[in-house]
C-alpha cells in the first residue's frame, strides 16, 4: 500500500465483502459490526446444513452464490475494469462493477482449481478479455472452455530484477541471525495448494538426519492453525517457523541458503523467478507448470511431490556443495528481468 502513487484512489471494501471473506470469530469482525454480515453468515450456515447449493460448486463458488445478493454494486462506471485473480475477484468484477471493458485473470491451471464449469462459464462469457500467465495455463483453460480460445491471451508476471535486488539489500533481519544453521525459506499463502504440510514432514526427516536448520515460511492463510499443530506434533517449533506476512520478502530471499517451493500446483510462480534473481539454490516439487520456471539440474532441483523427495533435495545440496555452486552460476548467467514486458500489459488492456 505504501508503494501506491498519491494519484491512485483506493475504494474501501464493503463490510459485507469483509464478512464474506473473514472466518467467524475473527477479531476483525468485532470492529466492523454489520447486520448484513450477520445475515450472510447465518444463511451460509443454513444453506450448507440443508444442502441448498447447486450441485458441484466448489467452496469459493458456494460462498459467492450465498453472498452476492448482499454485496452492493459500485456506483461509479469505468472505462475498463481488471480483475487480478480467478475466483472472487472475477465474480465481483462481472456482478458488481460497471465498465465498458472487463478483463478477467487466471493465475493457475484452471483444471487444478476444481471450479464447476457451468457456473464459471457465465462469468467468462460476460468478459471482454481473459488473461493467464503461461502457455500451460492457457492450454488448461482452453481444454475446458474451447469456445473462449479467441479471447484469452498470455501475459507473464513481471519480474523487475533491479528493483528486487535493491529491496533485497534494503535492511537487515534478525530471524536468520543464527549463522551456524542452514537457512531455508519458503514463501506462499498458507493453504493446501502450497503444500506446506509436505514441507513440515520433510523438515522432520532433515532433523532425523542430523541436519541443523532454520526453515522460515513467509505468508498467511486459512491453514495456519492446522500447520502449526503439525509443527507442534513433529517437535519442530525451533526449526520450522511460520512468521506471517512481511512487507519486504526480498531481504529474506537474499539471506537464505536454500529456497524451497513445495506446491501441489501453480500457474507460473513469480516467487521462483524472484528467488532466481538472487541466484539461490532452489528445490521445487514436480507440479505440471514447474518447467515454465525451472530447468532441472541447471536452475534448480525438481523433486517428486513427497516429503522424502523434498528432504533428499535439501540433503543433496548440503552433502555436495558443488551442486549449489553450479545452480548459482547458471542462475547468474541466465536470469534477467522482464520489466520491459509492461508495455505488453498496456497494449493488451487498451
mmCIF file of C-alpha atoms in Angstrom:
data_model
loop_
_atom_site.group_PDB
_atom_site.id
_atom_site.type_symbol
_atom_site.label_atom_id
_atom_site.label_comp_id
_atom_site.label_asym_id
_atom_site.label_seq_id
_atom_site.Cartn_x
_atom_site.Cartn_y
_atom_site.Cartn_z
ATOM 1 C CA UNK A 1 0.000 0.000 0.000
ATOM 2 C CA UNK A 2 2.886 2.359 0.772
ATOM 3 C CA UNK A 3 4.110 1.986 -2.803
ATOM 4 C CA UNK A 4 0.888 3.267 -4.393
ATOM 5 C CA UNK A 5 1.279 6.696 -6.049
ATOM 6 C CA UNK A 6 -0.726 9.526 -4.477
ATOM 7 C CA UNK A 7 -2.950 9.865 -7.570
ATOM 8 C CA UNK A 8 -4.372 6.349 -7.059
ATOM 9 C CA UNK A 9 -7.818 6.285 -5.441
ATOM 10 C CA UNK A 10 -8.486 3.394 -3.071
ATOM 11 C CA UNK A 11 -12.090 2.320 -2.589
ATOM 12 C CA UNK A 12 -12.888 0.782 0.777
ATOM 13 C CA UNK A 13 -14.317 -2.731 0.629
ATOM 14 C CA UNK A 14 -17.999 -3.058 1.568
ATOM 15 C CA UNK A 15 -18.465 -4.601 5.005
ATOM 16 C CA UNK A 16 -20.451 -7.456 3.516
ATOM 17 C CA UNK A 17 -17.412 -8.382 1.421
ATOM 18 C CA UNK A 18 -15.242 -8.274 4.542
ATOM 19 C CA UNK A 19 -17.658 -10.557 6.398
ATOM 20 C CA UNK A 20 -17.788 -12.976 3.470
ATOM 21 C CA UNK A 21 -14.023 -13.487 3.371
ATOM 22 C CA UNK A 22 -13.313 -13.470 7.134
ATOM 23 C CA UNK A 23 -13.868 -16.554 9.359
ATOM 24 C CA UNK A 24 -16.496 -16.340 12.095
ATOM 25 C CA UNK A 25 -14.995 -15.185 15.396
ATOM 26 C CA UNK A 26 -12.100 -13.273 13.831
ATOM 27 C CA UNK A 27 -11.298 -10.083 15.768
ATOM 28 C CA UNK A 28 -11.568 -8.014 12.566
ATOM 29 C CA UNK A 29 -15.327 -8.578 12.555
ATOM 30 C CA UNK A 30 -15.749 -7.213 16.081
ATOM 31 C CA UNK A 31 -14.707 -3.775 14.920
ATOM 32 C CA UNK A 32 -16.823 -3.950 11.759
ATOM 33 C CA UNK A 33 -20.303 -4.788 13.001
ATOM 34 C CA UNK A 34 -22.728 -5.443 10.146
ATOM 35 C CA UNK A 35 -26.353 -6.596 10.195
ATOM 36 C CA UNK A 36 -25.988 -7.728 6.580
ATOM 37 C CA UNK A 37 -22.801 -9.571 7.518
ATOM 38 C CA UNK A 38 -24.633 -11.483 10.272
ATOM 39 C CA UNK A 39 -27.401 -12.399 7.810
ATOM 40 C CA UNK A 40 -24.778 -13.660 5.358
ATOM 41 C CA UNK A 41 -23.109 -15.851 7.985
ATOM 42 C CA UNK A 42 -26.486 -17.297 9.056
ATOM 43 C CA UNK A 43 -27.671 -18.046 5.518
ATOM 44 C CA UNK A 44 -24.294 -19.626 4.734
ATOM 45 C CA UNK A 45 -24.691 -21.997 7.664
ATOM 46 C CA UNK A 46 -28.322 -22.835 6.863
ATOM 47 C CA UNK A 47 -27.672 -23.451 3.157
ATOM 48 C CA UNK A 48 -24.741 -25.748 3.976
ATOM 49 C CA UNK A 49 -26.728 -27.751 6.536
ATOM 50 C CA UNK A 50 -29.733 -28.103 4.242
ATOM 51 C CA UNK A 51 -27.721 -28.736 1.073
ATOM 52 C CA UNK A 52 -29.271 -25.808 -0.785
ATOM 53 C CA UNK A 53 -26.360 -25.078 -3.106
ATOM 54 C CA UNK A 54 -26.182 -26.000 -6.765
ATOM 55 C CA UNK A 55 -24.523 -29.398 -7.108
ATOM 56 C CA UNK A 56 -20.815 -29.464 -7.927
ATOM 57 C CA UNK A 57 -19.859 -25.943 -6.828
ATOM 58 C CA UNK A 58 -16.544 -25.636 -5.020
ATOM 59 C CA UNK A 59 -16.272 -23.718 -1.736
ATOM 60 C CA UNK A 60 -15.425 -20.400 -3.390
ATOM 61 C CA UNK A 61 -18.348 -20.618 -5.792
ATOM 62 C CA UNK A 62 -20.697 -21.530 -2.941
ATOM 63 C CA UNK A 63 -19.524 -18.539 -0.919
ATOM 64 C CA UNK A 64 -20.126 -16.161 -3.808
ATOM 65 C CA UNK A 65 -23.526 -17.712 -4.543
ATOM 66 C CA UNK A 66 -24.504 -17.116 -0.919
ATOM 67 C CA UNK A 67 -23.166 -13.580 -0.568
ATOM 68 C CA UNK A 68 -23.527 -11.928 -3.972
ATOM 69 C CA UNK A 69 -27.024 -10.574 -3.315
ATOM 70 C CA UNK A 70 -25.796 -8.957 -0.068
ATOM 71 C CA UNK A 71 -22.767 -7.191 -1.553
ATOM 72 C CA UNK A 72 -23.560 -3.780 -3.125
ATOM 73 C CA UNK A 73 -22.596 -2.770 -6.640
ATOM 74 C CA UNK A 74 -20.081 0.011 -7.250
ATOM 75 C CA UNK A 75 -21.910 3.197 -8.240
ATOM 76 C CA UNK A 76 -19.125 4.583 -10.462
ATOM 77 C CA UNK A 77 -18.848 3.471 -14.091
ATOM 78 C CA UNK A 78 -15.373 2.835 -15.518
ATOM 79 C CA UNK A 79 -13.805 2.632 -18.973
ATOM 80 C CA UNK A 80 -12.002 -0.596 -18.054
ATOM 81 C CA UNK A 81 -12.138 -2.902 -15.052
ATOM 82 C CA UNK A 82 -9.472 -5.539 -14.399
ATOM 83 C CA UNK A 83 -9.676 -8.489 -12.040
ATOM 84 C CA UNK A 84 -6.341 -9.708 -10.705
ATOM 85 C CA UNK A 85 -7.233 -13.318 -9.788
ATOM 86 C CA UNK A 86 -9.529 -16.217 -10.620
ATOM 87 C CA UNK A 87 -12.438 -16.789 -8.242
ATOM 88 C CA UNK A 88 -13.892 -13.989 -6.079
ATOM 89 C CA UNK A 89 -12.230 -11.066 -7.942
ATOM 90 C CA UNK A 90 -13.592 -12.331 -11.279
ATOM 91 C CA UNK A 91 -17.072 -12.856 -9.842
ATOM 92 C CA UNK A 92 -17.083 -9.445 -8.169
ATOM 93 C CA UNK A 93 -15.976 -7.670 -11.334
ATOM 94 C CA UNK A 94 -18.716 -9.199 -13.501
ATOM 95 C CA UNK A 95 -21.554 -8.930 -10.960
ATOM 96 C CA UNK A 96 -20.739 -5.684 -9.141
ATOM 97 C CA UNK A 97 -18.688 -3.397 -11.409
ATOM 98 C CA UNK A 98 -19.949 -1.259 -14.287
ATOM 99 C CA UNK A 99 -17.353 -0.903 -17.071
ATOM 100 C CA UNK A 100 -17.189 -0.680 -20.851
ATOM 101 C CA UNK A 101 -14.437 -3.334 -20.911
ATOM 102 C CA UNK A 102 -13.948 -6.139 -18.382
ATOM 103 C CA UNK A 103 -10.732 -8.164 -18.135
ATOM 104 C CA UNK A 104 -10.550 -11.369 -16.084
ATOM 105 C CA UNK A 105 -7.351 -13.076 -14.863
ATOM 106 C CA UNK A 106 -6.441 -16.726 -14.233
ATOM 107 C CA UNK A 107 -3.255 -17.341 -12.235
ATOM 108 C CA UNK A 108 -3.270 -21.146 -12.159
ATOM 109 C CA UNK A 109 -4.039 -24.201 -14.254
ATOM 110 C CA UNK A 110 -7.829 -23.986 -14.424
ATOM 111 C CA UNK A 111 -8.290 -27.768 -14.312
ATOM 112 C CA UNK A 112 -6.491 -27.932 -10.939
ATOM 113 C CA UNK A 113 -8.834 -25.410 -9.290
ATOM 114 C CA UNK A 114 -11.934 -27.629 -9.117
ATOM 115 C CA UNK A 115 -14.361 -24.930 -10.229
ATOM 116 C CA UNK A 116 -17.750 -26.015 -11.572
ATOM 117 C CA UNK A 117 -17.554 -25.325 -15.308
ATOM 118 C CA UNK A 118 -21.107 -24.183 -15.976
ATOM 119 C CA UNK A 119 -21.042 -21.723 -13.087
ATOM 120 C CA UNK A 120 -17.831 -20.117 -14.373
ATOM 121 C CA UNK A 121 -18.983 -20.150 -17.994
ATOM 122 C CA UNK A 122 -21.357 -17.282 -17.290
ATOM 123 C CA UNK A 123 -18.541 -15.092 -15.945
ATOM 124 C CA UNK A 124 -16.028 -15.787 -18.701
ATOM 125 C CA UNK A 125 -18.719 -15.309 -21.317
ATOM 126 C CA UNK A 126 -19.569 -11.886 -19.814
ATOM 127 C CA UNK A 127 -15.945 -10.697 -20.030
ATOM 128 C CA UNK A 128 -14.285 -8.915 -22.933
ATOM 129 C CA UNK A 129 -10.844 -10.402 -22.400
ATOM 130 C CA UNK A 130 -9.281 -13.228 -20.378
ATOM 131 C CA UNK A 131 -5.614 -13.236 -19.372
ATOM 132 C CA UNK A 132 -3.475 -16.037 -17.970
ATOM 133 C CA UNK A 133 0.222 -16.244 -17.116
ATOM 134 C CA UNK A 134 1.722 -19.104 -19.132
ATOM 135 C CA UNK A 135 1.079 -21.285 -22.171
ATOM 136 C CA UNK A 136 0.448 -24.254 -19.859
ATOM 137 C CA UNK A 137 -2.256 -22.298 -18.022
ATOM 138 C CA UNK A 138 -3.764 -21.188 -21.332
ATOM 139 C CA UNK A 139 -3.958 -24.766 -22.603
ATOM 140 C CA UNK A 140 -5.529 -25.942 -19.338
ATOM 141 C CA UNK A 141 -8.238 -23.277 -19.652
ATOM 142 C CA UNK A 142 -8.904 -23.891 -23.356
ATOM 143 C CA UNK A 143 -9.265 -27.630 -22.735
ATOM 144 C CA UNK A 144 -12.264 -26.768 -20.546
ATOM 145 C CA UNK A 145 -13.553 -23.727 -22.469
ATOM 146 C CA UNK A 146 -12.580 -24.102 -26.149
ATOM 147 C CA UNK A 147 -15.286 -21.594 -27.051
ATOM 148 C CA UNK A 148 -13.247 -18.793 -25.418
ATOM 149 C CA UNK A 149 -9.994 -19.528 -27.279
ATOM 150 C CA UNK A 150 -10.228 -16.290 -29.262
ATOM 151 C CA UNK A 151 -10.409 -14.016 -26.232
ATOM 152 C CA UNK A 152 -7.728 -15.486 -23.959
ATOM 153 C CA UNK A 153 -4.061 -14.463 -24.058
ATOM 154 C CA UNK A 154 -0.851 -14.819 -22.050
ATOM 155 C CA UNK A 155 0.928 -12.104 -20.065
ATOM 156 C CA UNK A 156 3.740 -13.347 -17.861
ATOM 157 C CA UNK A 157 4.166 -11.986 -14.345
ATOM 158 C CA UNK A 158 6.529 -9.027 -14.249
ATOM 159 C CA UNK A 159 9.877 -9.541 -12.512
ATOM 160 C CA UNK A 160 11.697 -6.223 -12.056
ATOM 161 C CA UNK A 161 15.214 -7.546 -11.431
ATOM 162 C CA UNK A 162 16.920 -4.275 -10.485
ATOM 163 C CA UNK A 163 14.169 -3.268 -8.042
ATOM 164 C CA UNK A 164 14.111 -6.731 -6.443
ATOM 165 C CA UNK A 165 17.894 -6.684 -5.905
ATOM 166 C CA UNK A 166 17.678 -3.192 -4.420
ATOM 167 C CA UNK A 167 14.972 -4.242 -1.958
ATOM 168 C CA UNK A 168 16.907 -7.377 -1.072
ATOM 169 C CA UNK A 169 19.677 -5.207 0.351
ATOM 170 C CA UNK A 170 17.347 -2.635 1.890
ATOM 171 C CA UNK A 171 17.599 -3.637 5.563
ATOM 172 C CA UNK A 172 18.801 -6.309 7.934
ATOM 173 C CA UNK A 173 16.644 -9.000 9.518
ATOM 174 C CA UNK A 174 17.129 -10.885 12.768
ATOM 175 C CA UNK A 175 15.327 -14.166 12.080
ATOM 176 C CA UNK A 176 18.304 -15.656 10.208
ATOM 177 C CA UNK A 177 20.950 -14.464 12.689
ATOM 178 C CA UNK A 178 21.993 -17.982 13.747
ATOM 179 C CA UNK A 179 24.713 -18.459 11.143
ATOM 180 C CA UNK A 180 25.512 -21.998 12.342
ATOM 181 C CA UNK A 181 22.233 -23.320 10.964
ATOM 182 C CA UNK A 182 21.206 -23.936 7.368
ATOM 183 C CA UNK A 183 18.823 -21.113 6.428
ATOM 184 C CA UNK A 184 15.816 -22.356 4.425
ATOM 185 C CA UNK A 185 12.997 -20.145 3.127
ATOM 186 C CA UNK A 186 9.570 -20.741 1.603
ATOM 187 C CA UNK A 187 7.028 -18.078 0.628
ATOM 188 C CA UNK A 188 3.323 -18.508 -0.052
ATOM 189 C CA UNK A 189 -0.242 -18.494 1.169
ATOM 190 C CA UNK A 190 -0.854 -20.989 3.948
ATOM 191 C CA UNK A 191 -3.251 -23.204 2.038
ATOM 192 C CA UNK A 192 -3.459 -26.726 0.640
ATOM 193 C CA UNK A 193 -2.156 -25.657 -2.788
ATOM 194 C CA UNK A 194 1.250 -24.605 -1.429
ATOM 195 C CA UNK A 195 1.988 -27.973 0.181
ATOM 196 C CA UNK A 196 3.480 -26.685 3.433
ATOM 197 C CA UNK A 197 2.333 -29.883 5.137
ATOM 198 C CA UNK A 198 4.773 -31.689 2.835
ATOM 199 C CA UNK A 199 7.460 -29.174 3.790
ATOM 200 C CA UNK A 200 6.911 -29.753 7.514
ATOM 201 C CA UNK A 201 7.177 -33.515 7.087
ATOM 202 C CA UNK A 202 10.333 -33.009 5.003
ATOM 203 C CA UNK A 203 11.718 -30.871 7.835
ATOM 204 C CA UNK A 204 11.124 -33.739 10.266
ATOM 205 C CA UNK A 205 13.171 -36.046 8.019
ATOM 206 C CA UNK A 206 16.008 -33.487 7.789
ATOM 207 C CA UNK A 207 16.089 -33.225 11.571
ATOM 208 C CA UNK A 208 16.227 -37.000 11.884
ATOM 209 C CA UNK A 209 19.220 -36.946 9.527
ATOM 210 C CA UNK A 210 21.018 -34.611 11.933
ATOM 211 C CA UNK A 211 20.923 -31.547 9.688
ATOM 212 C CA UNK A 212 20.729 -28.317 11.719
ATOM 213 C CA UNK A 213 18.441 -25.797 10.019
ATOM 214 C CA UNK A 214 16.001 -22.947 10.455
ATOM 215 C CA UNK A 215 13.139 -23.119 7.939
ATOM 216 C CA UNK A 216 11.094 -19.921 7.730
ATOM 217 C CA UNK A 217 7.790 -19.550 5.887
ATOM 218 C CA UNK A 218 6.508 -16.108 4.887
ATOM 219 C CA UNK A 219 2.753 -15.902 4.358
ATOM 220 C CA UNK A 220 -0.679 -16.171 5.914
ATOM 221 C CA UNK A 221 -3.768 -18.184 5.078
ATOM 222 C CA UNK A 222 -6.583 -20.449 6.225
ATOM 223 C CA UNK A 223 -4.319 -23.411 7.117
ATOM 224 C CA UNK A 224 -2.167 -21.581 9.697
ATOM 225 C CA UNK A 225 -3.613 -23.363 12.729
ATOM 226 C CA UNK A 226 -3.547 -26.789 11.092
ATOM 227 C CA UNK A 227 0.060 -26.301 10.003
ATOM 228 C CA UNK A 228 1.095 -25.022 13.417
ATOM 229 C CA UNK A 229 -0.460 -28.093 15.034
ATOM 230 C CA UNK A 230 1.587 -30.273 12.669
ATOM 231 C CA UNK A 231 4.759 -28.353 13.589
ATOM 232 C CA UNK A 232 3.981 -28.849 17.283
ATOM 233 C CA UNK A 233 3.223 -32.530 16.769
ATOM 234 C CA UNK A 234 6.538 -33.093 14.955
ATOM 235 C CA UNK A 235 8.537 -31.226 17.637
ATOM 236 C CA UNK A 236 9.785 -28.643 15.111
ATOM 237 C CA UNK A 237 8.994 -25.391 16.964
ATOM 238 C CA UNK A 238 12.636 -24.286 16.963
ATOM 239 C CA UNK A 239 13.298 -25.470 13.419
ATOM 240 C CA UNK A 240 10.232 -24.560 11.321
ATOM 241 C CA UNK A 241 8.590 -21.170 11.855
ATOM 242 C CA UNK A 242 5.519 -19.537 10.299
ATOM 243 C CA UNK A 243 6.345 -15.850 10.721
ATOM 244 C CA UNK A 244 3.464 -14.321 8.744
ATOM 245 C CA UNK A 245 3.490 -11.624 6.077
ATOM 246 C CA UNK A 246 6.421 -9.259 5.635
ATOM 247 C CA UNK A 247 6.300 -6.035 3.640
ATOM 248 C CA UNK A 248 9.674 -6.809 2.078
ATOM 249 C CA UNK A 249 10.138 -10.545 1.412
ATOM 250 C CA UNK A 250 13.197 -9.949 -0.780
ATOM 251 C CA UNK A 251 15.567 -9.382 2.124
ATOM 252 C CA UNK A 252 14.632 -12.853 3.406
ATOM 253 C CA UNK A 253 15.266 -14.419 -0.011
ATOM 254 C CA UNK A 254 18.612 -12.636 -0.133
ATOM 255 C CA UNK A 255 19.666 -14.022 3.268
ATOM 256 C CA UNK A 256 18.549 -17.652 2.881
ATOM 257 C CA UNK A 257 20.814 -20.536 1.820
ATOM 258 C CA UNK A 258 18.138 -22.608 0.048
ATOM 259 C CA UNK A 259 14.722 -21.669 -1.316
ATOM 260 C CA UNK A 260 12.040 -24.372 -1.299
ATOM 261 C CA UNK A 261 8.682 -24.433 -3.049
ATOM 262 C CA UNK A 262 6.550 -27.448 -2.108
ATOM 263 C CA UNK A 263 3.432 -26.593 -4.149
ATOM 264 C CA UNK A 264 0.898 -29.112 -5.420
ATOM 265 C CA UNK A 265 0.102 -26.864 -8.392
ATOM 266 C CA UNK A 266 0.902 -23.347 -9.625
ATOM 267 C CA UNK A 267 0.403 -21.097 -12.598
ATOM 268 C CA UNK A 268 3.819 -19.635 -13.366
ATOM 269 C CA UNK A 269 5.332 -18.957 -9.973
ATOM 270 C CA UNK A 270 6.541 -15.392 -9.541
ATOM 271 C CA UNK A 271 8.296 -16.202 -6.253
ATOM 272 C CA UNK A 272 10.519 -18.717 -8.069
ATOM 273 C CA UNK A 273 11.503 -16.013 -10.541
ATOM 274 C CA UNK A 274 12.308 -13.754 -7.586
ATOM 275 C CA UNK A 275 14.448 -16.435 -5.911
ATOM 276 C CA UNK A 276 16.277 -16.908 -9.212
ATOM 277 C CA UNK A 277 17.143 -13.187 -9.229
ATOM 278 C CA UNK A 278 19.154 -13.761 -6.023
ATOM 279 C CA UNK A 279 20.769 -16.897 -7.535
ATOM 280 C CA UNK A 280 19.536 -19.118 -4.699
ATOM 281 C CA UNK A 281 19.657 -22.918 -4.942
ATOM 282 C CA UNK A 282 16.024 -23.928 -5.410
ATOM 283 C CA UNK A 283 14.271 -27.176 -4.527
ATOM 284 C CA UNK A 284 10.795 -27.369 -6.063
ATOM 285 C CA UNK A 285 8.132 -30.048 -6.432
ATOM 286 C CA UNK A 286 7.206 -31.535 -9.803
ATOM 287 C CA UNK A 287 3.862 -29.828 -10.450
ATOM 288 C CA UNK A 288 2.917 -29.593 -14.164
ATOM 289 C CA UNK A 289 3.915 -25.962 -14.815
ATOM 290 C CA UNK A 290 7.222 -26.046 -12.922
ATOM 291 C CA UNK A 291 9.147 -26.385 -16.184
ATOM 292 C CA UNK A 292 7.986 -22.898 -17.171
ATOM 293 C CA UNK A 293 10.279 -21.609 -14.375
ATOM 294 C CA UNK A 294 12.981 -24.194 -13.710
ATOM 295 C CA UNK A 295 15.330 -26.368 -15.758
ATOM 296 C CA UNK A 296 16.055 -29.409 -13.614
ATOM 297 C CA UNK A 297 19.698 -29.661 -12.581
ATOM 298 C CA UNK A 298 20.564 -26.311 -14.148
ATOM 299 C CA UNK A 299 18.490 -23.597 -12.468
ATOM 300 C CA UNK A 300 17.013 -25.701 -9.667
ATOM 301 C CA UNK A 301 16.326 -29.191 -8.386
ATOM 302 C CA UNK A 302 12.902 -30.604 -9.274
ATOM 303 C CA UNK A 303 11.756 -33.385 -6.941
ATOM 304 C CA UNK A 304 8.726 -35.624 -6.574
ATOM 305 C CA UNK A 305 5.793 -34.268 -4.577
ATOM 306 C CA UNK A 306 6.686 -36.184 -1.415
ATOM 307 C CA UNK A 307 8.356 -35.225 1.902
ATOM 308 C CA UNK A 308 11.206 -37.704 1.418
ATOM 309 C CA UNK A 309 11.973 -36.336 -2.046
ATOM 310 C CA UNK A 310 11.974 -32.746 -0.772
ATOM 311 C CA UNK A 311 14.244 -33.709 2.131
ATOM 312 C CA UNK A 312 16.616 -35.551 -0.233
ATOM 313 C CA UNK A 313 16.862 -32.469 -2.463
ATOM 314 C CA UNK A 314 17.967 -30.392 0.513
ATOM 315 C CA UNK A 315 20.283 -33.093 1.882
ATOM 316 C CA UNK A 316 21.986 -33.425 -1.532
ATOM 317 C CA UNK A 317 22.736 -29.688 -1.516
ATOM 318 C CA UNK A 318 24.152 -29.936 1.994
ATOM 319 C CA UNK A 319 26.245 -33.017 1.202
ATOM 320 C CA UNK A 320 27.668 -31.773 -2.120
ATOM 321 C CA UNK A 321 28.403 -28.039 -2.231
ATOM 322 C CA UNK A 322 29.268 -28.248 -5.942
ATOM 323 C CA UNK A 323 25.568 -28.748 -6.775
ATOM 324 C CA UNK A 324 24.635 -25.389 -5.243
ATOM 325 C CA UNK A 325 27.629 -23.686 -6.848
ATOM 326 C CA UNK A 326 26.584 -24.974 -10.275
ATOM 327 C CA UNK A 327 22.997 -23.803 -9.784
ATOM 328 C CA UNK A 328 24.117 -20.352 -8.613
ATOM 329 C CA UNK A 329 26.439 -19.925 -11.589
ATOM 330 C CA UNK A 330 23.756 -20.955 -14.088
ATOM 331 C CA UNK A 331 21.261 -18.572 -12.490
ATOM 332 C CA UNK A 332 23.774 -15.721 -12.520
ATOM 333 C CA UNK A 333 24.473 -16.303 -16.206
ATOM 334 C CA UNK A 334 20.844 -16.720 -17.312
ATOM 335 C CA UNK A 335 18.473 -14.798 -15.023
ATOM 336 C CA UNK A 336 17.181 -11.491 -16.333
ATOM 337 C CA UNK A 337 14.146 -9.389 -15.525
ATOM 338 C CA UNK A 338 11.198 -8.849 -17.848
ATOM 339 C CA UNK A 339 10.096 -5.391 -16.714
ATOM 340 C CA UNK A 340 10.053 -4.325 -20.371
ATOM 341 C CA UNK A 341 7.006 -6.561 -20.799
ATOM 342 C CA UNK A 342 4.878 -3.937 -19.002
ATOM 343 C CA UNK A 343 4.311 -2.354 -22.436
ATOM 344 C CA UNK A 344 2.520 -5.549 -23.483
ATOM 345 C CA UNK A 345 0.181 -5.199 -20.498
ATOM 346 C CA UNK A 346 -0.733 -1.693 -21.592
ATOM 347 C CA UNK A 347 -1.181 -2.670 -25.241
ATOM 348 C CA UNK A 348 -3.406 -5.644 -24.403
ATOM 349 C CA UNK A 349 -5.558 -3.714 -21.958
ATOM 350 C CA UNK A 350 -6.152 -0.662 -24.078
#
